[in-house]
PDB file of C-alpha atoms in Angstrom:
ATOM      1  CA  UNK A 527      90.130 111.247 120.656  1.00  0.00           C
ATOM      2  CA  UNK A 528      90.235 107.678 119.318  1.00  0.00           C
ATOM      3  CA  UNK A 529      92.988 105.460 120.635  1.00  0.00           C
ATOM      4  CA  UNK A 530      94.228 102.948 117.431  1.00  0.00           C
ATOM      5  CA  UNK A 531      97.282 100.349 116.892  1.00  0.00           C
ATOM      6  CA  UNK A 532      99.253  99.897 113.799  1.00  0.00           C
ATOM      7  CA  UNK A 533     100.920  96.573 113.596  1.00  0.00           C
ATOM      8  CA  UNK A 534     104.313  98.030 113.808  1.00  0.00           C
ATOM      9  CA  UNK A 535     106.566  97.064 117.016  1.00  0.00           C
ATOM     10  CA  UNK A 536     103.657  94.907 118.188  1.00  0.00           C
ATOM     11  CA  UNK A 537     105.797  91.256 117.125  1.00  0.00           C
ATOM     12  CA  UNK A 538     105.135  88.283 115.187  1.00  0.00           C
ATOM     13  CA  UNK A 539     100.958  88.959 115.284  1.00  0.00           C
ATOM     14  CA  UNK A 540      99.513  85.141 112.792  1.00  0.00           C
ATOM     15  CA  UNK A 541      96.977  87.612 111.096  1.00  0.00           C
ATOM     16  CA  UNK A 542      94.700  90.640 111.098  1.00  0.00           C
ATOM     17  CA  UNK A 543      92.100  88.377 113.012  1.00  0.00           C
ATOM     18  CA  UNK A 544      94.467  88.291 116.268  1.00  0.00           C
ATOM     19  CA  UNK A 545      95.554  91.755 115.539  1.00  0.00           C
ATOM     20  CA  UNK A 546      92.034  92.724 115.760  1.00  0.00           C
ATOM     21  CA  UNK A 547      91.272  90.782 118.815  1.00  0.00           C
ATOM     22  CA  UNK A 548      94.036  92.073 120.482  1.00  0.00           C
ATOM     23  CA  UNK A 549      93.145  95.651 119.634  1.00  0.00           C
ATOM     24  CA  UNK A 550      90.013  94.938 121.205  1.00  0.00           C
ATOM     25  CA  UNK A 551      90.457  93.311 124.000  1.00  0.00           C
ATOM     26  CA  UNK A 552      92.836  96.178 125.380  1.00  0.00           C
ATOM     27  CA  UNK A 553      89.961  98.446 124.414  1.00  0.00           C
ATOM     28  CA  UNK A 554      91.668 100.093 121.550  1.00  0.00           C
ATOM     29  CA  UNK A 555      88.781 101.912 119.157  1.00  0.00           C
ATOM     30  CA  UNK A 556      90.692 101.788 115.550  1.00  0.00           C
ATOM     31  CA  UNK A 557      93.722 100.009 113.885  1.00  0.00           C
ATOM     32  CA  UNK A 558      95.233 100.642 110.945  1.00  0.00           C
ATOM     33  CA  UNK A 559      95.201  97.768 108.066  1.00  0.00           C
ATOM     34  CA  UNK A 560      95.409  96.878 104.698  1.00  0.00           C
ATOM     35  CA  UNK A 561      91.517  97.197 103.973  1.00  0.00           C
ATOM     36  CA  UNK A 562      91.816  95.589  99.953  1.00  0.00           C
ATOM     37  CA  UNK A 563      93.828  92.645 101.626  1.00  0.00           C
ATOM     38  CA  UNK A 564      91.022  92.258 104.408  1.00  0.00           C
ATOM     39  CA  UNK A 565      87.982  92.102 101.806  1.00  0.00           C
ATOM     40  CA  UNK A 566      90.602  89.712  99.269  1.00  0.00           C
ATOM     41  CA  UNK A 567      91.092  87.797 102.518  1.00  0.00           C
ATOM     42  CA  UNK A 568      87.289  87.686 103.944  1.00  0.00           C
ATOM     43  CA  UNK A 569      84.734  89.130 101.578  1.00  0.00           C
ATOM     44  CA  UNK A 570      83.391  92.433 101.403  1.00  0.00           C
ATOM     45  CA  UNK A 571      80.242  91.335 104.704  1.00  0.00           C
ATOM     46  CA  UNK A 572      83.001  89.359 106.291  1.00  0.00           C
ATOM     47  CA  UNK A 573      85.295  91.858 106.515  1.00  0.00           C
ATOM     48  CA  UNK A 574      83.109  94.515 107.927  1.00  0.00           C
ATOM     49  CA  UNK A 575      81.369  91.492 110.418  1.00  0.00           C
ATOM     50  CA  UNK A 576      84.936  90.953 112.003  1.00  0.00           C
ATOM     51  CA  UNK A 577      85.220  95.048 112.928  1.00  0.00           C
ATOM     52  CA  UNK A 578      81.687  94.811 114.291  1.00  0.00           C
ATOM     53  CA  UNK A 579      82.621  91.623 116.617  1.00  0.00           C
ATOM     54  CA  UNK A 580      85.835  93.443 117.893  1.00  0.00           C
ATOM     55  CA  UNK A 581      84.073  96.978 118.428  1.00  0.00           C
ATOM     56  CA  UNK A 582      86.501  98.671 116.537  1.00  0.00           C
ATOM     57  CA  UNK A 583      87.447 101.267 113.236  1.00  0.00           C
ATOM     58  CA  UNK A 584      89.754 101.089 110.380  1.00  0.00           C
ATOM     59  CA  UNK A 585      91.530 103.938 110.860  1.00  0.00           C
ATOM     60  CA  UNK A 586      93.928 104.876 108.111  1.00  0.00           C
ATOM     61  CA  UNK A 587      94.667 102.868 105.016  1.00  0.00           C
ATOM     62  CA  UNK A 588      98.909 103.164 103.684  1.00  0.00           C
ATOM     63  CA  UNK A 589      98.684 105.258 100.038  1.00  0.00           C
ATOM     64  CA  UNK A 590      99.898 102.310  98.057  1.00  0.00           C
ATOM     65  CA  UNK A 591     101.466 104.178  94.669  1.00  0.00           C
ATOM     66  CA  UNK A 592     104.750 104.726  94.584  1.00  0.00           C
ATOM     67  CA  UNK A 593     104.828 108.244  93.867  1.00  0.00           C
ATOM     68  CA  UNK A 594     108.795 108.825  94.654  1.00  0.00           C
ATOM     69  CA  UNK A 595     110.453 107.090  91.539  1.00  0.00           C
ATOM     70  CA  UNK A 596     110.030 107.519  87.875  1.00  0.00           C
ATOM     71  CA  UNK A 597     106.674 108.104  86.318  1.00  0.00           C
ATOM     72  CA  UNK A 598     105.708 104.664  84.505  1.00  0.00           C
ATOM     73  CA  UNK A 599     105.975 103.199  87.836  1.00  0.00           C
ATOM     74  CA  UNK A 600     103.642 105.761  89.174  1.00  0.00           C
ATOM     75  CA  UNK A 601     101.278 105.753  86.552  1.00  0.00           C
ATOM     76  CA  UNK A 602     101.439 101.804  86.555  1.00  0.00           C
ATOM     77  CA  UNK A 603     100.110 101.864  90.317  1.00  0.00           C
ATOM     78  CA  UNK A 604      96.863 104.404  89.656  1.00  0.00           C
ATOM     79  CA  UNK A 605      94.731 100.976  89.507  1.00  0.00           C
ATOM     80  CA  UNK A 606      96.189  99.713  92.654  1.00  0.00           C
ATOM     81  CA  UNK A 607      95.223 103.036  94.353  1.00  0.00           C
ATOM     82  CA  UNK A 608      91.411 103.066  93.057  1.00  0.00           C
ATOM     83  CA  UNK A 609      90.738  99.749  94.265  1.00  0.00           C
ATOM     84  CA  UNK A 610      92.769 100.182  97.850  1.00  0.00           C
ATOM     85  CA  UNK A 611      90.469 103.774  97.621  1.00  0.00           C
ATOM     86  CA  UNK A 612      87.172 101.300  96.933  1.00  0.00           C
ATOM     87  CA  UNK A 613      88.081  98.714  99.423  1.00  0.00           C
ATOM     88  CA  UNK A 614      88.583 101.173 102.827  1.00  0.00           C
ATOM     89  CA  UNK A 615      85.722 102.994 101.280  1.00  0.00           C
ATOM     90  CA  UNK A 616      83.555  99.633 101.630  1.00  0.00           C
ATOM     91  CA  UNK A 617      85.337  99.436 105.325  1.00  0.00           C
ATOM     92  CA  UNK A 618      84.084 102.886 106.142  1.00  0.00           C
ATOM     93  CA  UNK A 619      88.030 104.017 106.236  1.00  0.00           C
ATOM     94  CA  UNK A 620      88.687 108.027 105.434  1.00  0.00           C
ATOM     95  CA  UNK A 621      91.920 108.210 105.801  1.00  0.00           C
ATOM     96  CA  UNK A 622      94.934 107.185 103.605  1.00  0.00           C
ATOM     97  CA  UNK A 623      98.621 108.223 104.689  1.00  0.00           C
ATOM     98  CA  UNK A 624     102.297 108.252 103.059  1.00  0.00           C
ATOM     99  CA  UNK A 625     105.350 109.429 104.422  1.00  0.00           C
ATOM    100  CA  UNK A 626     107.525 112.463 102.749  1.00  0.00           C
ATOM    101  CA  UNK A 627     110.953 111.696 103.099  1.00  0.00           C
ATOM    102  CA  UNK A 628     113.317 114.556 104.015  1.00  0.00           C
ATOM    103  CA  UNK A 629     116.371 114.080 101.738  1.00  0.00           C
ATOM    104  CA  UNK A 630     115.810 113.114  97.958  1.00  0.00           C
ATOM    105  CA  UNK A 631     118.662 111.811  95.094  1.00  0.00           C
ATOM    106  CA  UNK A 632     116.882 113.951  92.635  1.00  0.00           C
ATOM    107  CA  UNK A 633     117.084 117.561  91.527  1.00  0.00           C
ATOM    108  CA  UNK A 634     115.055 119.263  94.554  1.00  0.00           C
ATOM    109  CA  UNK A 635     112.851 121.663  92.473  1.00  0.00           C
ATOM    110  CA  UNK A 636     112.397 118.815  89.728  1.00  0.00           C
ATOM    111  CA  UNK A 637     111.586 116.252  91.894  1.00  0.00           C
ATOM    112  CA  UNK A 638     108.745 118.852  93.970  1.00  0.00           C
ATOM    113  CA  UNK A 639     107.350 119.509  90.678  1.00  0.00           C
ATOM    114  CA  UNK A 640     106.748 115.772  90.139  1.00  0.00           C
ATOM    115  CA  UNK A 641     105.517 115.178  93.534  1.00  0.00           C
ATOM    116  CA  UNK A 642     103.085 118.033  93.712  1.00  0.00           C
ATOM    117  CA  UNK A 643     101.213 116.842  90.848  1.00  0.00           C
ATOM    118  CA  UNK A 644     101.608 112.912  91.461  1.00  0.00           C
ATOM    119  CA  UNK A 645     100.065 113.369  95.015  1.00  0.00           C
ATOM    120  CA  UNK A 646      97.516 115.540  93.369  1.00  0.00           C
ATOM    121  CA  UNK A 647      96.590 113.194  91.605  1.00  0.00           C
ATOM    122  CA  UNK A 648      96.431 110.618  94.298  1.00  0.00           C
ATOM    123  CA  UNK A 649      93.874 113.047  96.371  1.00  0.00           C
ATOM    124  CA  UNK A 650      91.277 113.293  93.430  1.00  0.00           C
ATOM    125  CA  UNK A 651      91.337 109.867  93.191  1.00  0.00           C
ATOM    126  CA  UNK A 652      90.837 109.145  96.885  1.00  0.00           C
ATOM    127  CA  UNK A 653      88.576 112.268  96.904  1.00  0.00           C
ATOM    128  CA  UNK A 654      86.411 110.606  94.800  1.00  0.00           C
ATOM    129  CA  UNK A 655      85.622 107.973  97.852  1.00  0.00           C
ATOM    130  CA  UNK A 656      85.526 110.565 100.065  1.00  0.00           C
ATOM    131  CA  UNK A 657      89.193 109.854 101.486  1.00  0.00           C
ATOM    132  CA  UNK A 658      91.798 112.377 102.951  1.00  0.00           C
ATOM    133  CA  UNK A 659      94.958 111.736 102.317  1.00  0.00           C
ATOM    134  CA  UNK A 660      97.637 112.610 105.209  1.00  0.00           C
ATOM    135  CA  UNK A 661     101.262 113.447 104.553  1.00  0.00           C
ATOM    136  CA  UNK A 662     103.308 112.681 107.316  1.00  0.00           C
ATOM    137  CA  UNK A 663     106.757 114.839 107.522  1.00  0.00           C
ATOM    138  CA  UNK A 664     110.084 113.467 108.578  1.00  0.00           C
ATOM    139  CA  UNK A 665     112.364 114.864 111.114  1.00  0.00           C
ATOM    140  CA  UNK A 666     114.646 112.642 112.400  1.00  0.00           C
ATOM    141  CA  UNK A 667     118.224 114.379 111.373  1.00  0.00           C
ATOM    142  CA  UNK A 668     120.344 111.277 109.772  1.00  0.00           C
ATOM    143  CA  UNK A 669     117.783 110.933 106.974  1.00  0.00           C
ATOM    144  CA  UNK A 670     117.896 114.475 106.327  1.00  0.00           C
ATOM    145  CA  UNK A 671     121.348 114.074 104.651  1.00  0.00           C
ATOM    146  CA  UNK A 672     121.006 110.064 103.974  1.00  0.00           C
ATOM    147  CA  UNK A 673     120.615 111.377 100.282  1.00  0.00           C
ATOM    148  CA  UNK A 674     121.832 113.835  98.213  1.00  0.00           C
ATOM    149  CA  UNK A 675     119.633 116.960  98.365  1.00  0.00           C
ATOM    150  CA  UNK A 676     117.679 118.169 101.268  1.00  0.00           C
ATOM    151  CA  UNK A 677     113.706 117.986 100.930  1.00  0.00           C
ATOM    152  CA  UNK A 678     110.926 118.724 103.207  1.00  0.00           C
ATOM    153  CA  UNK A 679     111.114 117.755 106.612  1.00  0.00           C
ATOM    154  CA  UNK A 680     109.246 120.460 108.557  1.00  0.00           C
ATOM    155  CA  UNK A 681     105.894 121.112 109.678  1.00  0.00           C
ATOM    156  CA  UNK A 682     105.303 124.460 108.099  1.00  0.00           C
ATOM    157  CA  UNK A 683     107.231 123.419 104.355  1.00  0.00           C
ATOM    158  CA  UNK A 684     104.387 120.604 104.850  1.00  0.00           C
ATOM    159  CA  UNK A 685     101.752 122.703 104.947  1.00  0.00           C
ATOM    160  CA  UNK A 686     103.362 124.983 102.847  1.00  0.00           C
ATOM    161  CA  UNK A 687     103.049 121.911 100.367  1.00  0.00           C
ATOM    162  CA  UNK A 688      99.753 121.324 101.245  1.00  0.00           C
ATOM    163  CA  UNK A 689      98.236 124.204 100.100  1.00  0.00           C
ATOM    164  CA  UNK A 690     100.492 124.085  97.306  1.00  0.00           C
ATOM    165  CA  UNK A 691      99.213 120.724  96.104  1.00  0.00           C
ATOM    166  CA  UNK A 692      95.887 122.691  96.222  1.00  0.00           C
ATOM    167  CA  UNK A 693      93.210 120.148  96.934  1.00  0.00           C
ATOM    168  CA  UNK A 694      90.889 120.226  99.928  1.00  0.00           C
ATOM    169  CA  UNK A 695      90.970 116.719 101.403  1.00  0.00           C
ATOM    170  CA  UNK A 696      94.891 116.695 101.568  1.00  0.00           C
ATOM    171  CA  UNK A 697      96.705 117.220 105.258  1.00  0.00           C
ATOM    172  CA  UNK A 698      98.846 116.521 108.117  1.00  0.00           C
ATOM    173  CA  UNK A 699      99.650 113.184 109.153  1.00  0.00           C
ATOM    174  CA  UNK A 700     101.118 114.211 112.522  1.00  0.00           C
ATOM    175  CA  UNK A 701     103.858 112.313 114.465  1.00  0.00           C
ATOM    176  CA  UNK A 702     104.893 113.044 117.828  1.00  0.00           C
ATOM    177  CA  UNK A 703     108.036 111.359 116.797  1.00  0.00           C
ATOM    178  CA  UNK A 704     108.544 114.112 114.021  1.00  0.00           C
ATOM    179  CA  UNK A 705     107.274 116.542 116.325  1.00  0.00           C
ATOM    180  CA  UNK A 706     110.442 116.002 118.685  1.00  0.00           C
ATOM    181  CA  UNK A 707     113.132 115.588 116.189  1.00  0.00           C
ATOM    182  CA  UNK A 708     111.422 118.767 114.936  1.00  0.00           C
ATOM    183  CA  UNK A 709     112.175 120.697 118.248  1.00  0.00           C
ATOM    184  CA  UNK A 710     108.502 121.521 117.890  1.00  0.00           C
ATOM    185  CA  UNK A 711     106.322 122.470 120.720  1.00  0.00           C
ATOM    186  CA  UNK A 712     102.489 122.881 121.847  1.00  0.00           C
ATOM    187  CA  UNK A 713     102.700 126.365 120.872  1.00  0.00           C
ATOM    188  CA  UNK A 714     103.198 125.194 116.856  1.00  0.00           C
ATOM    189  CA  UNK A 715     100.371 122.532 117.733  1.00  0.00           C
ATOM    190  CA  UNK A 716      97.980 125.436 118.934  1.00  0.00           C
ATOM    191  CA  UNK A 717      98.413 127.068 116.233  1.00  0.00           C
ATOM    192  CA  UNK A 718      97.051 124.468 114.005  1.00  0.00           C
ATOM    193  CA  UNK A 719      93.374 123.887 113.169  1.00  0.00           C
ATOM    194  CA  UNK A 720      91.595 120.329 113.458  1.00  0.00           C
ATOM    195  CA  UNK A 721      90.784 120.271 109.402  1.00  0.00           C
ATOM    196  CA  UNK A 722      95.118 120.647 109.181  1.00  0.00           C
ATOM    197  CA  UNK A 723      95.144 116.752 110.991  1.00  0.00           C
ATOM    198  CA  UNK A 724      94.057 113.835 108.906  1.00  0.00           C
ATOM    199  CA  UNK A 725      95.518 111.302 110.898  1.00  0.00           C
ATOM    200  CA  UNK A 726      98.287 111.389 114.205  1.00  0.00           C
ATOM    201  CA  UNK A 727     100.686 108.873 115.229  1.00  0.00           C
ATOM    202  CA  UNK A 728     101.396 108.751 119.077  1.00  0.00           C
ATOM    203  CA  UNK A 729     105.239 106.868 119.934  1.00  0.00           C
ATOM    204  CA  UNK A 730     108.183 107.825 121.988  1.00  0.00           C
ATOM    205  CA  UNK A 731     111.844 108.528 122.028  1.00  0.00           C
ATOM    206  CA  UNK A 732     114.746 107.938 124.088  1.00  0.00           C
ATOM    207  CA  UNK A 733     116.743 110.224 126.308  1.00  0.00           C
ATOM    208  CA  UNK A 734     119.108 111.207 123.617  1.00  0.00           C
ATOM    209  CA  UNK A 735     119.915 114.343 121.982  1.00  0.00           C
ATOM    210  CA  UNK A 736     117.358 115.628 119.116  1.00  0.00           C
ATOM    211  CA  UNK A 737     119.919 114.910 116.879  1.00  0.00           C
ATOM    212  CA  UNK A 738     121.043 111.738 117.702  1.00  0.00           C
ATOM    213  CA  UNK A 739     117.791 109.908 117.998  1.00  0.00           C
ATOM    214  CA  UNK A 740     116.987 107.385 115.206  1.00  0.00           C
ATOM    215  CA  UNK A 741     114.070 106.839 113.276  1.00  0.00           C
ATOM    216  CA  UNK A 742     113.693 103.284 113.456  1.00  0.00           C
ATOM    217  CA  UNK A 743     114.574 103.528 117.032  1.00  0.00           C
ATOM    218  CA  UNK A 744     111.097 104.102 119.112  1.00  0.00           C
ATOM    219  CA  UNK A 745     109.334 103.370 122.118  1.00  0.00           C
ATOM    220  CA  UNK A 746     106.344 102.864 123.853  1.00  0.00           C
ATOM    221  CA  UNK A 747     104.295 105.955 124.229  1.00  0.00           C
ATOM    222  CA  UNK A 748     105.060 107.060 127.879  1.00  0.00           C
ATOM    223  CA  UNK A 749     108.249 105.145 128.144  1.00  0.00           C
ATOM    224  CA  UNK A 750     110.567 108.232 126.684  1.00  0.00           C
ATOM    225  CA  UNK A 751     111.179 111.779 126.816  1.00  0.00           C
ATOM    226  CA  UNK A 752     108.677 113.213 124.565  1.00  0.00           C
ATOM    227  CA  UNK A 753     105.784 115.638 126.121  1.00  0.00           C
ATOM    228  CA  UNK A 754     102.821 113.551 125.080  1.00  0.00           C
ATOM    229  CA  UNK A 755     100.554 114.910 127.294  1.00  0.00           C
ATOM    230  CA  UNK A 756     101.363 118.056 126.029  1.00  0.00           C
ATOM    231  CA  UNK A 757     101.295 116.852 122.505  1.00  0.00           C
ATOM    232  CA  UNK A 758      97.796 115.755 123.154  1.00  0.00           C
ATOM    233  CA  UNK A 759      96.489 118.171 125.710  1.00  0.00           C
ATOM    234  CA  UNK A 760      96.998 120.865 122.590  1.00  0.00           C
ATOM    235  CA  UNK A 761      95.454 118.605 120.228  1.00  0.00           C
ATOM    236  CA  UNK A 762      92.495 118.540 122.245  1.00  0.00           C
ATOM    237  CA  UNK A 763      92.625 121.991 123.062  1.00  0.00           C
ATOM    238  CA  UNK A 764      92.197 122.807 119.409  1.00  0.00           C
ATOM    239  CA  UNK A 765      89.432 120.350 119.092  1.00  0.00           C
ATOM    240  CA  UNK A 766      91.153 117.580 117.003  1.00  0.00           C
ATOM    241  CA  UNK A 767      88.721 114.319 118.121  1.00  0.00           C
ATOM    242  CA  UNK A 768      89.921 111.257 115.722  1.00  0.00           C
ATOM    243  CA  UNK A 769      92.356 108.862 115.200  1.00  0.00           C
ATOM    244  CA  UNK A 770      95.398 108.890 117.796  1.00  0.00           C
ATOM    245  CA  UNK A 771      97.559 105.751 116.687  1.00  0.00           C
ATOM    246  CA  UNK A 772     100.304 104.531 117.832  1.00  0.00           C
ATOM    247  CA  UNK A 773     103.271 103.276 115.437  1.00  0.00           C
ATOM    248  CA  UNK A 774     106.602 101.932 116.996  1.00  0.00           C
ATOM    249  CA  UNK A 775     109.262 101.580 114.474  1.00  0.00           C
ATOM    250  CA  UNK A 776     112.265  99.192 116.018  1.00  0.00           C
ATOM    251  CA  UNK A 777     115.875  97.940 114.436  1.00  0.00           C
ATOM    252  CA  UNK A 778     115.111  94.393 115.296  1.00  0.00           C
ATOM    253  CA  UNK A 779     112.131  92.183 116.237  1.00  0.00           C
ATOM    254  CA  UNK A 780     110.675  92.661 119.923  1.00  0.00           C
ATOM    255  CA  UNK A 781     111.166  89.469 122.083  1.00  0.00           C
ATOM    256  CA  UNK A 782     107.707  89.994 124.580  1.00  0.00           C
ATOM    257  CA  UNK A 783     104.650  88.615 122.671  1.00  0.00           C
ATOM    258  CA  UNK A 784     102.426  90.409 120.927  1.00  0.00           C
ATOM    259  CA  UNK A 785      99.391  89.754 123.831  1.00  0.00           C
ATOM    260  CA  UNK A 786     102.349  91.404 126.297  1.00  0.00           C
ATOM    261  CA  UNK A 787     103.068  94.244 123.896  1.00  0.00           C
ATOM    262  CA  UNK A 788      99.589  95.189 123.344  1.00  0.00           C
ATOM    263  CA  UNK A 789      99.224  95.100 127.239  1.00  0.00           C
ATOM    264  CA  UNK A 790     102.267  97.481 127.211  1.00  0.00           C
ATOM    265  CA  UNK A 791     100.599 100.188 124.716  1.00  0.00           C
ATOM    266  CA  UNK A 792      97.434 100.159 126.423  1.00  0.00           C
ATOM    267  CA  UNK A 793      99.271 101.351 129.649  1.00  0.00           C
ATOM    268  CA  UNK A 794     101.455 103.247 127.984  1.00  0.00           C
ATOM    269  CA  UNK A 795      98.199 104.748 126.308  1.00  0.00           C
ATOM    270  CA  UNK A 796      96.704 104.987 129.754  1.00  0.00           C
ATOM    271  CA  UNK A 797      99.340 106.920 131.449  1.00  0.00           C
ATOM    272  CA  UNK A 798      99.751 109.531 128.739  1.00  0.00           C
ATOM    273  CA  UNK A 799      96.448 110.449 128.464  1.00  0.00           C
ATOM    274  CA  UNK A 800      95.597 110.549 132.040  1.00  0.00           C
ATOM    275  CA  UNK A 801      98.842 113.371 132.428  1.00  0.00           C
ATOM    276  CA  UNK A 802      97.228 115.338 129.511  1.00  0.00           C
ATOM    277  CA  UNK A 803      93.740 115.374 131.625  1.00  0.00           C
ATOM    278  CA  UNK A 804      91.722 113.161 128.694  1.00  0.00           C
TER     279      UNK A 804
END
C-alpha cells in the first residue's frame, strides 16, 4: 500500500511546493492536491517536474461540483468538473473523492433521486479521463441528526448506492474514522473486494465513546483507539495495494509546525503499519 498526506491537520504549510517537500522528505509516496490549481499555478511540464523531483503521486483529486443543493448550481459547476477531470488526468491522478453526508434538510427519497443521477453524472464525466470517483460515508453520530432527515451513513447503504448509481468506476472512499463511529470491524473489511476501494483515509480517534466522538475532532494515526493495524492488516489481506492517506480534521489550528507534524504522521504511519505486519 501507498502511504499519502492530505493537507488537513498538517498547519499553516506557504504552498503545495513545501507540502510536497515535506511529503517527501518523510518518505510519503502520494498527497492529495488540487491538480487544476497546480497546472494554473506551474504549467502543465512544471507541474508534473515538481512530483518527479519529490518522488511522489497525486493521489486523489476533491470532486469539485456541488452536487448537494439545487440543480442550476449543479449544472453551473459541470465545466469546473471537466477541467479539474483534465487537469489530474494530465497529473496522472485516478481518483476523485466527495463526502456523503449522513443527515439531509431535504425530502430523503427526493433528495436520493437527485443525488443518484447528479453523481452519475459526475462518474461519466470523470470516466471519460479514466477517473474513479470515491464516495466516502459518514458516521460520526451528531451529524446524523445535525439536519432534518436521516441519509446514508453506513457502509453497506453506500454500496447499496453504489450499485444503484450503476456505473463501473464509482466506489468506496474508506475512512477508518467512519469505520469506528460505524462500530465496523475487519470482518465487514474482509468481506469487501479491492475494486469496492477507490481511495482510504487512515486517522484516529480518541478514547471516547462511539457516540460521543466528533468529526472534526481527530488524531494522529496511532495516537487513538482505533484498530489500524487491523484496519489495514484486512485491507491487505484482501489485496487492496493503493492509496492509504491520512486526513486529520481538528476544531482549531495545530500549534507544532508543519515540518514537526509531518515528522509526527510519518511515525505515526510507522508504528501502525509495523503492528499490522506491512
Amino acid at each position: 500500500m501507498l502511504k499519502g498526506l492530505t493537507r488537513a491537520g498538517l498547519g499553516a504549510i506557504e504552498n503545495d511546493e513545501q507540502f510536497l517537500k515535506l511529503a517527501s522528505d518523510a518518505g510519503f509516496d502520494s498527497v492529495d492536491l488540487n491538480a487544476k490549481a497546480l497546472i494554473e499555478q506551474y504549467g502543465q511540464e512544471g507541474a508534473i517536474e515538481l512530483f518527479q523531483r519529490y518522488n511522489l503521486q497525486l493521489g486523489s483529486i476533491d470532486l469539485p461540483i456541488e452536487w448537494r443543493a439545487d440543480e442550476e448550481a449543479f449544472l453551473a459547476g459541470l465545466p469546473a468538473l471537466t477541467e479539474a477531470a483534465a487537469a489530474a488526468r494530465k497529473l496522472g491522478c485516478t481518483r476523485c473523492c466527495t463526502y456523503v453526508l449522513p443527515s439531509t434538510d431535504q425530502m430523503p427519497a427526493h433528495f436520493m433521486a437527485l443525488a443518484t443521477r447528479r453523481l452519475r453524472i459526475c462518474a461519466q464525466v470523470l470516466g471519460a479521463y479514466r477517473i474513479r470517483l470515491g464516495l466516502e460515508f459518514v458516521g460520526p453520530h451528531h451529524l446524523r441528526t445535525a439536519w432534518k432527515h436521516p441519509f446514508i451513513w453506513t457502509m453497506q447503504d453506500t454500496l447499496d448506492w453504489i450499485d444503484a448509481i450503476g456505473e463501473p468506476n464509482v466506489g468506496l472512499l474508506l475512512d477508518a474514522y467512519h469505520w469506528h463511529t460505524n462500530s465496523l470491524t475487519v470482518t465487514d473489511l474482509e468481506r469487501l473486494q479491492p475494486h469496492q476501494i477507490v481511495h482510504v483515509h487512515l486517522n484516529d480517534a480518541k478514547d471516547l465513546p462511539v457516540d460521543q466522538i466528533l468529526d472534526n475532532d481527530r488524531i494522529y494515526p496511532g495516537e487513538g483507539i482505533i484498530d489500524l493495524p487491523g484496519f489495514l492488516h484486512a485491507l491487505n489481506k484482501i489485496g487492496y495495494t493503493d492509496f492509504v492517506t491520512q486526513e486529520i480534521l481538528t476544531p482549531s489550528a495545530p500549534t507544532e509546525s508543519p515540518e514537526e507534524l509531518v515528522q509526527r504522521s510519518k511515525k505515526g504511519y510507522a508504528q501502525v503499519f509495523s503492528a499490522a505486519g506491512l
